[in-house]
Tab-separated table of C-alpha atoms in Angstrom:
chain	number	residue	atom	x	y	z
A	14	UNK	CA	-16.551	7.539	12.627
A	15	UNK	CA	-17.115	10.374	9.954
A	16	UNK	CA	-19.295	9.604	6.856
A	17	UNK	CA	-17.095	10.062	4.173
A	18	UNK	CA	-15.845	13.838	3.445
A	19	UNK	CA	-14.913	14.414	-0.457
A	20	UNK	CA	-12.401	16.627	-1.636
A	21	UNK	CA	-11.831	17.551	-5.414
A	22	UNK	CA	-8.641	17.664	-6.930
A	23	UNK	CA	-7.842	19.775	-10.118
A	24	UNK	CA	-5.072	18.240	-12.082
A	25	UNK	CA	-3.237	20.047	-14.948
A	26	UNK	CA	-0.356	17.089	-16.336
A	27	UNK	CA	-0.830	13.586	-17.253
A	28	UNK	CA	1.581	12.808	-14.974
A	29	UNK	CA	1.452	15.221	-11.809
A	30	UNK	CA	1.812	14.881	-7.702
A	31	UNK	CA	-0.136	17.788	-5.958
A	32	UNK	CA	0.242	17.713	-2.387
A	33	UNK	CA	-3.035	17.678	-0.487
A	34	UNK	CA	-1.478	17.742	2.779
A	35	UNK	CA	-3.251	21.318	3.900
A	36	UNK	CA	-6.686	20.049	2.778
A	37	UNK	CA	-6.413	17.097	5.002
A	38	UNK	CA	-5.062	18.851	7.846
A	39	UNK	CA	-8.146	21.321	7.674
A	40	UNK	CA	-10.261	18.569	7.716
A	41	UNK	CA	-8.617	16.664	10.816
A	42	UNK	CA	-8.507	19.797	12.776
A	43	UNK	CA	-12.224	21.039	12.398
A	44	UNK	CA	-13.376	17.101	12.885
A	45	UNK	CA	-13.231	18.081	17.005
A	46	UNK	CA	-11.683	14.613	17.434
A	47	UNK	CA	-8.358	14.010	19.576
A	48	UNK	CA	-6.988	10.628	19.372
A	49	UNK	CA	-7.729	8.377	15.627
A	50	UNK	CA	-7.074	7.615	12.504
A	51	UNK	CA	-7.733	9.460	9.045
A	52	UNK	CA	-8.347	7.578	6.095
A	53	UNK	CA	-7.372	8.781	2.625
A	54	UNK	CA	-8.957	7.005	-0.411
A	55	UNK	CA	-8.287	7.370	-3.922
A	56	UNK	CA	-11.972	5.885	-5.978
A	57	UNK	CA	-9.764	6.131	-9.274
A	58	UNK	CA	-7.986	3.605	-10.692
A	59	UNK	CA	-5.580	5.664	-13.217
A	60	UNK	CA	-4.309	7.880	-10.090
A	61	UNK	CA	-3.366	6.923	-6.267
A	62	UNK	CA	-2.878	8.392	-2.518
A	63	UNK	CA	1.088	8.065	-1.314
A	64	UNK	CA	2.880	10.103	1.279
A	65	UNK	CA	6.754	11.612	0.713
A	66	UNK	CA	8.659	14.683	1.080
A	67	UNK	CA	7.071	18.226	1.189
A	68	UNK	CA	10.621	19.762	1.339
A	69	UNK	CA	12.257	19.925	-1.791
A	70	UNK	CA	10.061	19.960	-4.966
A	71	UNK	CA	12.686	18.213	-7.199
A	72	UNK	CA	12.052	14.922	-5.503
A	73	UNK	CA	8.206	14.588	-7.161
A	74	UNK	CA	9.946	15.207	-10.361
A	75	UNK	CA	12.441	12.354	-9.952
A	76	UNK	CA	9.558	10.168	-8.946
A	77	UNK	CA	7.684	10.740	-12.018
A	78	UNK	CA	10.254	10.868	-14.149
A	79	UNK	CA	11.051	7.295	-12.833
A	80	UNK	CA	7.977	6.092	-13.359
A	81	UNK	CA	7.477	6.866	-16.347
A	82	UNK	CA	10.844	4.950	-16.935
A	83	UNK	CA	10.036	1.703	-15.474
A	84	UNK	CA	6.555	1.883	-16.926
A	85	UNK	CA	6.547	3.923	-19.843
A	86	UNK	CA	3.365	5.023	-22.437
A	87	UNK	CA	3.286	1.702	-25.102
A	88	UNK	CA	1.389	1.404	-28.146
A	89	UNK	CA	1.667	-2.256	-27.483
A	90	UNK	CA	-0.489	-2.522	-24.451
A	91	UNK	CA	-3.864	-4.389	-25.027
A	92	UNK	CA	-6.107	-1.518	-23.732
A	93	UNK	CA	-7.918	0.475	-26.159
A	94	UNK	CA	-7.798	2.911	-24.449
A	95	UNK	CA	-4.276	3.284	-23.783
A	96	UNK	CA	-3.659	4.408	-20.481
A	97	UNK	CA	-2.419	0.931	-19.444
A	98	UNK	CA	0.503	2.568	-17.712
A	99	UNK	CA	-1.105	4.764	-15.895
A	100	UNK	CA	-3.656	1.544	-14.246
A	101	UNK	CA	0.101	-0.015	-13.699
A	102	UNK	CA	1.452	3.107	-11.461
A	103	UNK	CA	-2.016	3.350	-9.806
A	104	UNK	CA	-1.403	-0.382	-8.727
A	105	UNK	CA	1.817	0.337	-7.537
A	106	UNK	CA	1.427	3.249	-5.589
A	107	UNK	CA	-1.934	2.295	-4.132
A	108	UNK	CA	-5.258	3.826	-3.913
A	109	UNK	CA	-5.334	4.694	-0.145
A	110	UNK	CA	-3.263	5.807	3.182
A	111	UNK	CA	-3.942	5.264	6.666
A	112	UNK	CA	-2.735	8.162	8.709
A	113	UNK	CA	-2.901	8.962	12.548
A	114	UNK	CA	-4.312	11.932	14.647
A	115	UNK	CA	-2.983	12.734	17.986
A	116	UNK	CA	-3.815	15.975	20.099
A	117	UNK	CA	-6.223	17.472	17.115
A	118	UNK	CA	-4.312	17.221	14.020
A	119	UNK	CA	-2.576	14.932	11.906
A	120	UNK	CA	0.555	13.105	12.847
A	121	UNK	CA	2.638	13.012	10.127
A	122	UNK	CA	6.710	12.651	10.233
A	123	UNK	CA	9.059	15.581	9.757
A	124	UNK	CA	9.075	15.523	5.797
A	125	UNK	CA	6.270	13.908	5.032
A	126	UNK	CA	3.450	15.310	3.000
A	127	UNK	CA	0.547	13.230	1.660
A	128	UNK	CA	0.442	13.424	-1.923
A	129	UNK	CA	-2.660	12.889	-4.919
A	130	UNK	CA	-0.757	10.815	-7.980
A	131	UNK	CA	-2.340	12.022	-11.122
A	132	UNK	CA	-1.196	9.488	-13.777
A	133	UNK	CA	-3.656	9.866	-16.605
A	134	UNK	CA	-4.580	13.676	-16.535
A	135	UNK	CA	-4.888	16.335	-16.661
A	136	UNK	CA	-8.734	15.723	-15.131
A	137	UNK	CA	-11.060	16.733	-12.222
A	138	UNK	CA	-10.358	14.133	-9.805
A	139	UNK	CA	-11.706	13.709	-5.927
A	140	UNK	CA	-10.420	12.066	-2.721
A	141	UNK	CA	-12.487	10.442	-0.135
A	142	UNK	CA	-11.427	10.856	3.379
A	143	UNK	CA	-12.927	9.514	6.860
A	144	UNK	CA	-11.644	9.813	10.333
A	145	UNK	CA	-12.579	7.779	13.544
A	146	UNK	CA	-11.768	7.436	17.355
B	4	UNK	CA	-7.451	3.351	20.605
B	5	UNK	CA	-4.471	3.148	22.446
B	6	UNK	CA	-2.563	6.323	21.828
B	7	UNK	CA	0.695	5.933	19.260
B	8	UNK	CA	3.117	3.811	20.680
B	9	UNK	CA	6.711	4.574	19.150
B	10	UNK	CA	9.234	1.680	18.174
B	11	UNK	CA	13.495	2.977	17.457
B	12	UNK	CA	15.051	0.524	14.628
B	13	UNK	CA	18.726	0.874	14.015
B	14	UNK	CA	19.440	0.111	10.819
B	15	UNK	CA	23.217	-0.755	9.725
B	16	UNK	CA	23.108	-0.578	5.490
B	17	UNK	CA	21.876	1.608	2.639
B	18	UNK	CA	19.339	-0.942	1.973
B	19	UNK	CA	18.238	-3.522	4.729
B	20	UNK	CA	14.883	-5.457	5.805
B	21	UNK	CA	14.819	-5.594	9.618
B	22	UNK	CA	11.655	-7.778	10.709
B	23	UNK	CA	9.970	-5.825	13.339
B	24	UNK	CA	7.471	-8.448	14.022
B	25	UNK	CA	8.961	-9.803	17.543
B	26	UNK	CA	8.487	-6.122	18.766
B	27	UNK	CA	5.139	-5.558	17.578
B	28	UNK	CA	3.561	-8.862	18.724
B	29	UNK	CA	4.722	-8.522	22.437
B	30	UNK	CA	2.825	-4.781	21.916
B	31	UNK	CA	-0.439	-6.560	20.513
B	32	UNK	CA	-0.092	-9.226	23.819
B	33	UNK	CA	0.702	-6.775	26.614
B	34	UNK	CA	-2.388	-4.321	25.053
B	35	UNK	CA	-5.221	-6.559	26.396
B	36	UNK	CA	-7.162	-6.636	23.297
B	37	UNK	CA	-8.781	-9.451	22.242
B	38	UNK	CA	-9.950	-8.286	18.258
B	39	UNK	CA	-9.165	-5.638	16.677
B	40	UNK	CA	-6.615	-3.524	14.424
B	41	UNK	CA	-3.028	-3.037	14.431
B	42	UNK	CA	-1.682	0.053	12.344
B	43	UNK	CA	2.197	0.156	11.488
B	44	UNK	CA	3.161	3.506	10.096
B	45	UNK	CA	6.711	4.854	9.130
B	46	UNK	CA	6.954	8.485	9.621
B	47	UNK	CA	10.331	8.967	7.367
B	48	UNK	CA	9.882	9.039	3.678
B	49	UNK	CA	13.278	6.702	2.477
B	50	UNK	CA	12.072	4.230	4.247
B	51	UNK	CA	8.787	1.998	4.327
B	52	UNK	CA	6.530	-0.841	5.982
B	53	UNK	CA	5.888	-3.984	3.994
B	54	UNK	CA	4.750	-7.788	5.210
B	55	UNK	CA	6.436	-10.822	3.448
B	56	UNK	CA	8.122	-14.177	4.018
B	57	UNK	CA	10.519	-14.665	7.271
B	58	UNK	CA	11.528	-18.178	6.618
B	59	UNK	CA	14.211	-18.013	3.839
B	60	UNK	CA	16.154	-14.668	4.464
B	61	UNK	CA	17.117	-15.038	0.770
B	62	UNK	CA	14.035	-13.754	0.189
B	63	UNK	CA	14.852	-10.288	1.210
B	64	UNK	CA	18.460	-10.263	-0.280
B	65	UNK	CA	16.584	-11.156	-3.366
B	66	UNK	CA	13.811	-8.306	-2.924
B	67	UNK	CA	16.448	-5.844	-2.000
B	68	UNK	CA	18.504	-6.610	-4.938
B	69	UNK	CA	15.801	-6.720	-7.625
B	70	UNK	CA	14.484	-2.975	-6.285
B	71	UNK	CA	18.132	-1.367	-6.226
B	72	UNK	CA	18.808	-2.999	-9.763
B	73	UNK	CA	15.095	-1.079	-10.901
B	74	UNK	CA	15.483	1.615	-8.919
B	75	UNK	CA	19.150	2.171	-9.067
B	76	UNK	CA	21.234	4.814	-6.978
B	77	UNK	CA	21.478	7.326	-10.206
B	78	UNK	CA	23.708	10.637	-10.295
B	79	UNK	CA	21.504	11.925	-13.254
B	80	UNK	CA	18.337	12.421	-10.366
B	81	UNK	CA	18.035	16.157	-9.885
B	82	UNK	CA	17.228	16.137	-6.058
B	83	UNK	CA	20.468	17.285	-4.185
B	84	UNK	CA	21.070	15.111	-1.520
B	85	UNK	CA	21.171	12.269	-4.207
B	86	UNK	CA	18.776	9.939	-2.343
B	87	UNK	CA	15.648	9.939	-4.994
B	88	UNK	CA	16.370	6.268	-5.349
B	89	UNK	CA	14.929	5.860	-1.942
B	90	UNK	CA	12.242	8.360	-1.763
B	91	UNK	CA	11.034	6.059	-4.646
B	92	UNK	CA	11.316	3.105	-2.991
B	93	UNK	CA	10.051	4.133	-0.079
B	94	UNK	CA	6.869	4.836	-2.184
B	95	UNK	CA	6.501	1.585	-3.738
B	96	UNK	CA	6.800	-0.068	-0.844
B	97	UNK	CA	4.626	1.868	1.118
B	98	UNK	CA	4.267	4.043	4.552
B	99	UNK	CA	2.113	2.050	6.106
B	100	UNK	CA	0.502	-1.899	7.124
B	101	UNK	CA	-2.657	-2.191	9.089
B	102	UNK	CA	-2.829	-6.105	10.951
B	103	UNK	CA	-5.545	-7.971	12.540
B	104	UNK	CA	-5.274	-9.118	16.270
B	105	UNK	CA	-7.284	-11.863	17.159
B	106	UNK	CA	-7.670	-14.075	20.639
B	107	UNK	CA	-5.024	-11.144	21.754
B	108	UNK	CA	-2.404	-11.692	19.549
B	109	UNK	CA	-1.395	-10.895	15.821
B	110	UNK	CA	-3.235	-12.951	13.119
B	111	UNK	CA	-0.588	-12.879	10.583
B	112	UNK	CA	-0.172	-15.794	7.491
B	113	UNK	CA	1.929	-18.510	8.456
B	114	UNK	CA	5.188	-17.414	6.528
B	115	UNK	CA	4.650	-13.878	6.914
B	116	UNK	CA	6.783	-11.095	8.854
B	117	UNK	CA	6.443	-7.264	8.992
B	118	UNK	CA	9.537	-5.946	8.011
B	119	UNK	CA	11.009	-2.297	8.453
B	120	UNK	CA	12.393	-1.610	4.969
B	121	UNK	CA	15.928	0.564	5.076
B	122	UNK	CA	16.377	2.599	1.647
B	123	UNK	CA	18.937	5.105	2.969
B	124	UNK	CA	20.495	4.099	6.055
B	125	UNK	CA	22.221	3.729	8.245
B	126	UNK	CA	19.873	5.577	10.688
B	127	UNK	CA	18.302	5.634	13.498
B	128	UNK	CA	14.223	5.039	12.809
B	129	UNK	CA	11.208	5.005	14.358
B	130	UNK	CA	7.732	2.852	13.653
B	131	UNK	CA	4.626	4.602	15.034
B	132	UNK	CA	1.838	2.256	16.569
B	133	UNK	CA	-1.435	2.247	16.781
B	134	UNK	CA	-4.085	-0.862	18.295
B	135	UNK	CA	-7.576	-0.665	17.922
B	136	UNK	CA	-10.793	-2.359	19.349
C	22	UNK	CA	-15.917	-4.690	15.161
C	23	UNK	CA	-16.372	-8.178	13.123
C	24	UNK	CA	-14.390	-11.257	13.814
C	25	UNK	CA	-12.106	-12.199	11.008
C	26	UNK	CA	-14.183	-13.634	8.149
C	27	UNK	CA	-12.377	-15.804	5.415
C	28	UNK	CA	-13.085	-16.127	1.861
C	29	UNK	CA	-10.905	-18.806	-0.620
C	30	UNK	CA	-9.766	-18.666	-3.807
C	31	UNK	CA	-8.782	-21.026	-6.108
C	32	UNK	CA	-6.382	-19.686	-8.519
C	33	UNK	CA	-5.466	-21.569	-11.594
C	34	UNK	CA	-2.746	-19.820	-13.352
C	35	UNK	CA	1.156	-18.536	-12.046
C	36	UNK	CA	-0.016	-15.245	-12.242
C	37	UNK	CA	-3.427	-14.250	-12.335
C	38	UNK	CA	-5.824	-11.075	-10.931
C	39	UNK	CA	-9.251	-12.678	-9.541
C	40	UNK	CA	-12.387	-10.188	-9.135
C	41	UNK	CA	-13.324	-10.424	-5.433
C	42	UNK	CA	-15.448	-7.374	-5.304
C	43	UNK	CA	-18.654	-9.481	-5.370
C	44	UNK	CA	-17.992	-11.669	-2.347
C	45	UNK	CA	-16.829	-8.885	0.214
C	46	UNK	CA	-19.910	-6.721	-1.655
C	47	UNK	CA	-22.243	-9.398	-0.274
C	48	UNK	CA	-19.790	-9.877	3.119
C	49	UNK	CA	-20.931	-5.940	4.184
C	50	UNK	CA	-24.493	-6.001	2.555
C	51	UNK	CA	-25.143	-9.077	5.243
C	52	UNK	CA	-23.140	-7.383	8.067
C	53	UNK	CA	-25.962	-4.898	9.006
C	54	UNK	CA	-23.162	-2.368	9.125
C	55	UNK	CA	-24.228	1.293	7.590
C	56	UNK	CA	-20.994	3.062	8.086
C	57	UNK	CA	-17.561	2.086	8.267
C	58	UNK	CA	-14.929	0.254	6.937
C	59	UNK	CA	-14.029	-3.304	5.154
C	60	UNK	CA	-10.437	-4.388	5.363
C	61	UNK	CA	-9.410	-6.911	3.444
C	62	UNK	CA	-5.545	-8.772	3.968
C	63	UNK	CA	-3.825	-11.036	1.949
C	64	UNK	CA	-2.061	-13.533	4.781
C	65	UNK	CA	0.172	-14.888	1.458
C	66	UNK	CA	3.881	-13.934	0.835
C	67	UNK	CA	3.412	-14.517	-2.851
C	68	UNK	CA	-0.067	-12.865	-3.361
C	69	UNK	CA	-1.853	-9.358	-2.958
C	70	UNK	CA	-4.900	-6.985	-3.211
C	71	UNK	CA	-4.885	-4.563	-5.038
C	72	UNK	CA	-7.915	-2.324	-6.485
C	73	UNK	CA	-8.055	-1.399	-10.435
C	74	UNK	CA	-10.330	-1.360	-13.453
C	75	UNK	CA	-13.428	-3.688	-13.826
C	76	UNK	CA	-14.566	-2.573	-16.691
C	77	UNK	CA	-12.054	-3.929	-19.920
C	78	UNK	CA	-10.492	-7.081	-18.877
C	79	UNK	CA	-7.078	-6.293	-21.121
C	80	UNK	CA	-5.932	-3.831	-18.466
C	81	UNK	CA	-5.387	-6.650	-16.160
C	82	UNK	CA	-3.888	-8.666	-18.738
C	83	UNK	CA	-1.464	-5.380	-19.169
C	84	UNK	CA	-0.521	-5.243	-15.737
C	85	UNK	CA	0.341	-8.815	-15.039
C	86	UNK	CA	2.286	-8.756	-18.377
C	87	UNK	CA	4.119	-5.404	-17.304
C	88	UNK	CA	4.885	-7.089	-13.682
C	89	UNK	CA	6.111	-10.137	-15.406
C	90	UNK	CA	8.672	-7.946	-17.745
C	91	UNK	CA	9.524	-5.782	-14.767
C	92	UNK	CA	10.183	-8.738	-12.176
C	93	UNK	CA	10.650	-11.522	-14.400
C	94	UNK	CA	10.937	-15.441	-13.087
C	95	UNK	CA	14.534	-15.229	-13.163
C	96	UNK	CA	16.871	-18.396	-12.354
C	97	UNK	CA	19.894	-16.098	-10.531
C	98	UNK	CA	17.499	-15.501	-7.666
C	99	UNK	CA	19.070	-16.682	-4.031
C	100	UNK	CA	16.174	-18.176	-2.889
C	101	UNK	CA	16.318	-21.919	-4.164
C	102	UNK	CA	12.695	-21.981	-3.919
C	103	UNK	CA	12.778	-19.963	-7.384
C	104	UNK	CA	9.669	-17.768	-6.277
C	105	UNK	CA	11.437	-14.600	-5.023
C	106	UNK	CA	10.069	-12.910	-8.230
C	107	UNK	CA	6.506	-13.929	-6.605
C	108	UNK	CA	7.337	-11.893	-3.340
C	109	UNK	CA	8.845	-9.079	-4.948
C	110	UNK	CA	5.209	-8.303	-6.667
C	111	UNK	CA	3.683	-9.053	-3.484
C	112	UNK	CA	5.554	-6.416	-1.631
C	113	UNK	CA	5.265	-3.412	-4.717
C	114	UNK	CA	1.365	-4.884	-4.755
C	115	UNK	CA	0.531	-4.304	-1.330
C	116	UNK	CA	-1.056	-6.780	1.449
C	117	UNK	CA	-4.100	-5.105	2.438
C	118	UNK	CA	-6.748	-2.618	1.327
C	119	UNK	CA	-9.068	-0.639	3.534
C	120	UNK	CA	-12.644	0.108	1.824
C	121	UNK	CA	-15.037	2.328	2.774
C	122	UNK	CA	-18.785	0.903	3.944
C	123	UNK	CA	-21.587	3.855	3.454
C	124	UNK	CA	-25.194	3.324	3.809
C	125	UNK	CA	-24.791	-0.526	3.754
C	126	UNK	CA	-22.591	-1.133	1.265
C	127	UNK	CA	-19.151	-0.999	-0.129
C	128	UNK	CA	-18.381	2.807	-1.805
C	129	UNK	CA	-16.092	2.134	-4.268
C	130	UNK	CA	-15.125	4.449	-7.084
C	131	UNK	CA	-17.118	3.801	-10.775
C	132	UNK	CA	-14.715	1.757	-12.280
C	133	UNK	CA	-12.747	0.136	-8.897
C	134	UNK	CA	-12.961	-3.640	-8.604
C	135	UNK	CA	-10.849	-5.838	-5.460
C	136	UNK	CA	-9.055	-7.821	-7.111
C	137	UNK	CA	-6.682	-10.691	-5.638
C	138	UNK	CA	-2.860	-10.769	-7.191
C	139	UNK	CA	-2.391	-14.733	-7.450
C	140	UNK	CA	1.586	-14.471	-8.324
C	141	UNK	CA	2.564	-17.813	-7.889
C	142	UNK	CA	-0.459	-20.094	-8.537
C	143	UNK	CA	-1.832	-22.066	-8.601
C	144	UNK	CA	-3.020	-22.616	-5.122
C	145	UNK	CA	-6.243	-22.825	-2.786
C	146	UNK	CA	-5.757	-18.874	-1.032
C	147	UNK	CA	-7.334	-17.542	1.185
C	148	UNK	CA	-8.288	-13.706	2.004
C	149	UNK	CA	-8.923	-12.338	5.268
C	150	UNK	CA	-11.384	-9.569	5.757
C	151	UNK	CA	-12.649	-7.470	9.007
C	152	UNK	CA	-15.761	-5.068	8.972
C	153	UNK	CA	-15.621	-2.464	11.720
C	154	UNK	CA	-18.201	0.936	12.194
């Protein structure tokens, strides 16, 4: 297994999905390893790791957009801070993805990219990875 | 680590739960490991991976409902193909389950069942496997 | 790879988020594992793990509130064991989390706690977790 490899995200919304698919990929295919798994981790709790379409951009805008429906900014929260919502969508989303490699890069499915979820920026942010056989 | 071992679910509705778990168990017993890790992955993005009760299949008509009643098929989205709803779902949800196998089977909670969740079928899927020691 | 290990906890409201951080801190600090990773399941239909703030106790309090408005206990539910709104949060919550283990102990981001999602307490639960390099 790899120690853990950090990446560092750049966000520029308080609300933003950047796809970190390339990064990743990079990674998986300079690791030398064949067959295993690659480990994405998010250590923030106001942002999260998820996987969805690379094709058409319009989709990451419905799925904020959504969000931010279902679980919109409220004065009312408790928090001081008041980022509540953004701790919510982090929850929901979830802080980490399990991926596989096969043959020396990542196995992902037709449309699927893998995806940082910003939802307290804009901020510098980072992404732990590690892979293993 | 076995190599990825590929599943096919037909799936007959927009929105369905097909439990999976029958198909994945006789995997973990013809493997021959003892202890270890079962990953579950769903390479499609309207469409996800998620454990929960097999008793009661209320349960799932229930689960179903509730998401389509947040998440609600919506002409106002501004992806084409008009399948956000699902893309989002699929999200929530999550890609993705990793299991424990213990005494060479699946250590799962009594009342639970991994379930193949449907959020723009009907289709032909596929569940990606992978068993580790 | 370590056998399963189980942990319980004793939850004592309907819906409640219990800091386990310090139990599976001291579960890899024993292991004599330097590298690697801690996954930790949730064998409940009706309970989860999920990782968020430790720092300000209200953001809890605003998630489980925001769940509860979201998913409320509702009485037109199917399931006539009038819980379903217990495994709907248990599916958006997520069964499992994998951790990372690095130089002995569990790397978690500043403010990231584990916490376990009791959503339809109280009960005696148990969490499952495995530690593998």
């Amino acid at each position: 297994m790899t120690k853990i490899i950090e990446l560092t995200v750049k966000t520029g919304e308080r609300t933003q999905m950047i796809d970190i698919t390339g990064d990743i990929l990079k990674l998986v295919q300079n690791s030398g390893i064949s067959h295993g798994l690659c480990h994405v981790y998010c250590p923030h709790t106001t942002a999260g790791i998820t996987i969805n379409e690379n094709a058409d951009p319009t989709v990451i805008t419905d799925m904020l957009n959504t969000l931010n429906k279902l679980i919109p900014v409220d004065k009312s929260y408790l928090h001081r801070e008041g980022n509540s919502d953004a701790h919510i969508k982090a929850a929901l989303i979830g802080a980490s993805e399990t991926l596989f490699i096969q043959n020396g890069t990542l196995r992902l499915g037709t449309w699927q990219g893998i995806y940082f979820c910003e939802f307290d920026g804009p901020r510098n942010r980072r992404v732990w990875i590690k892979l293993s056989t």
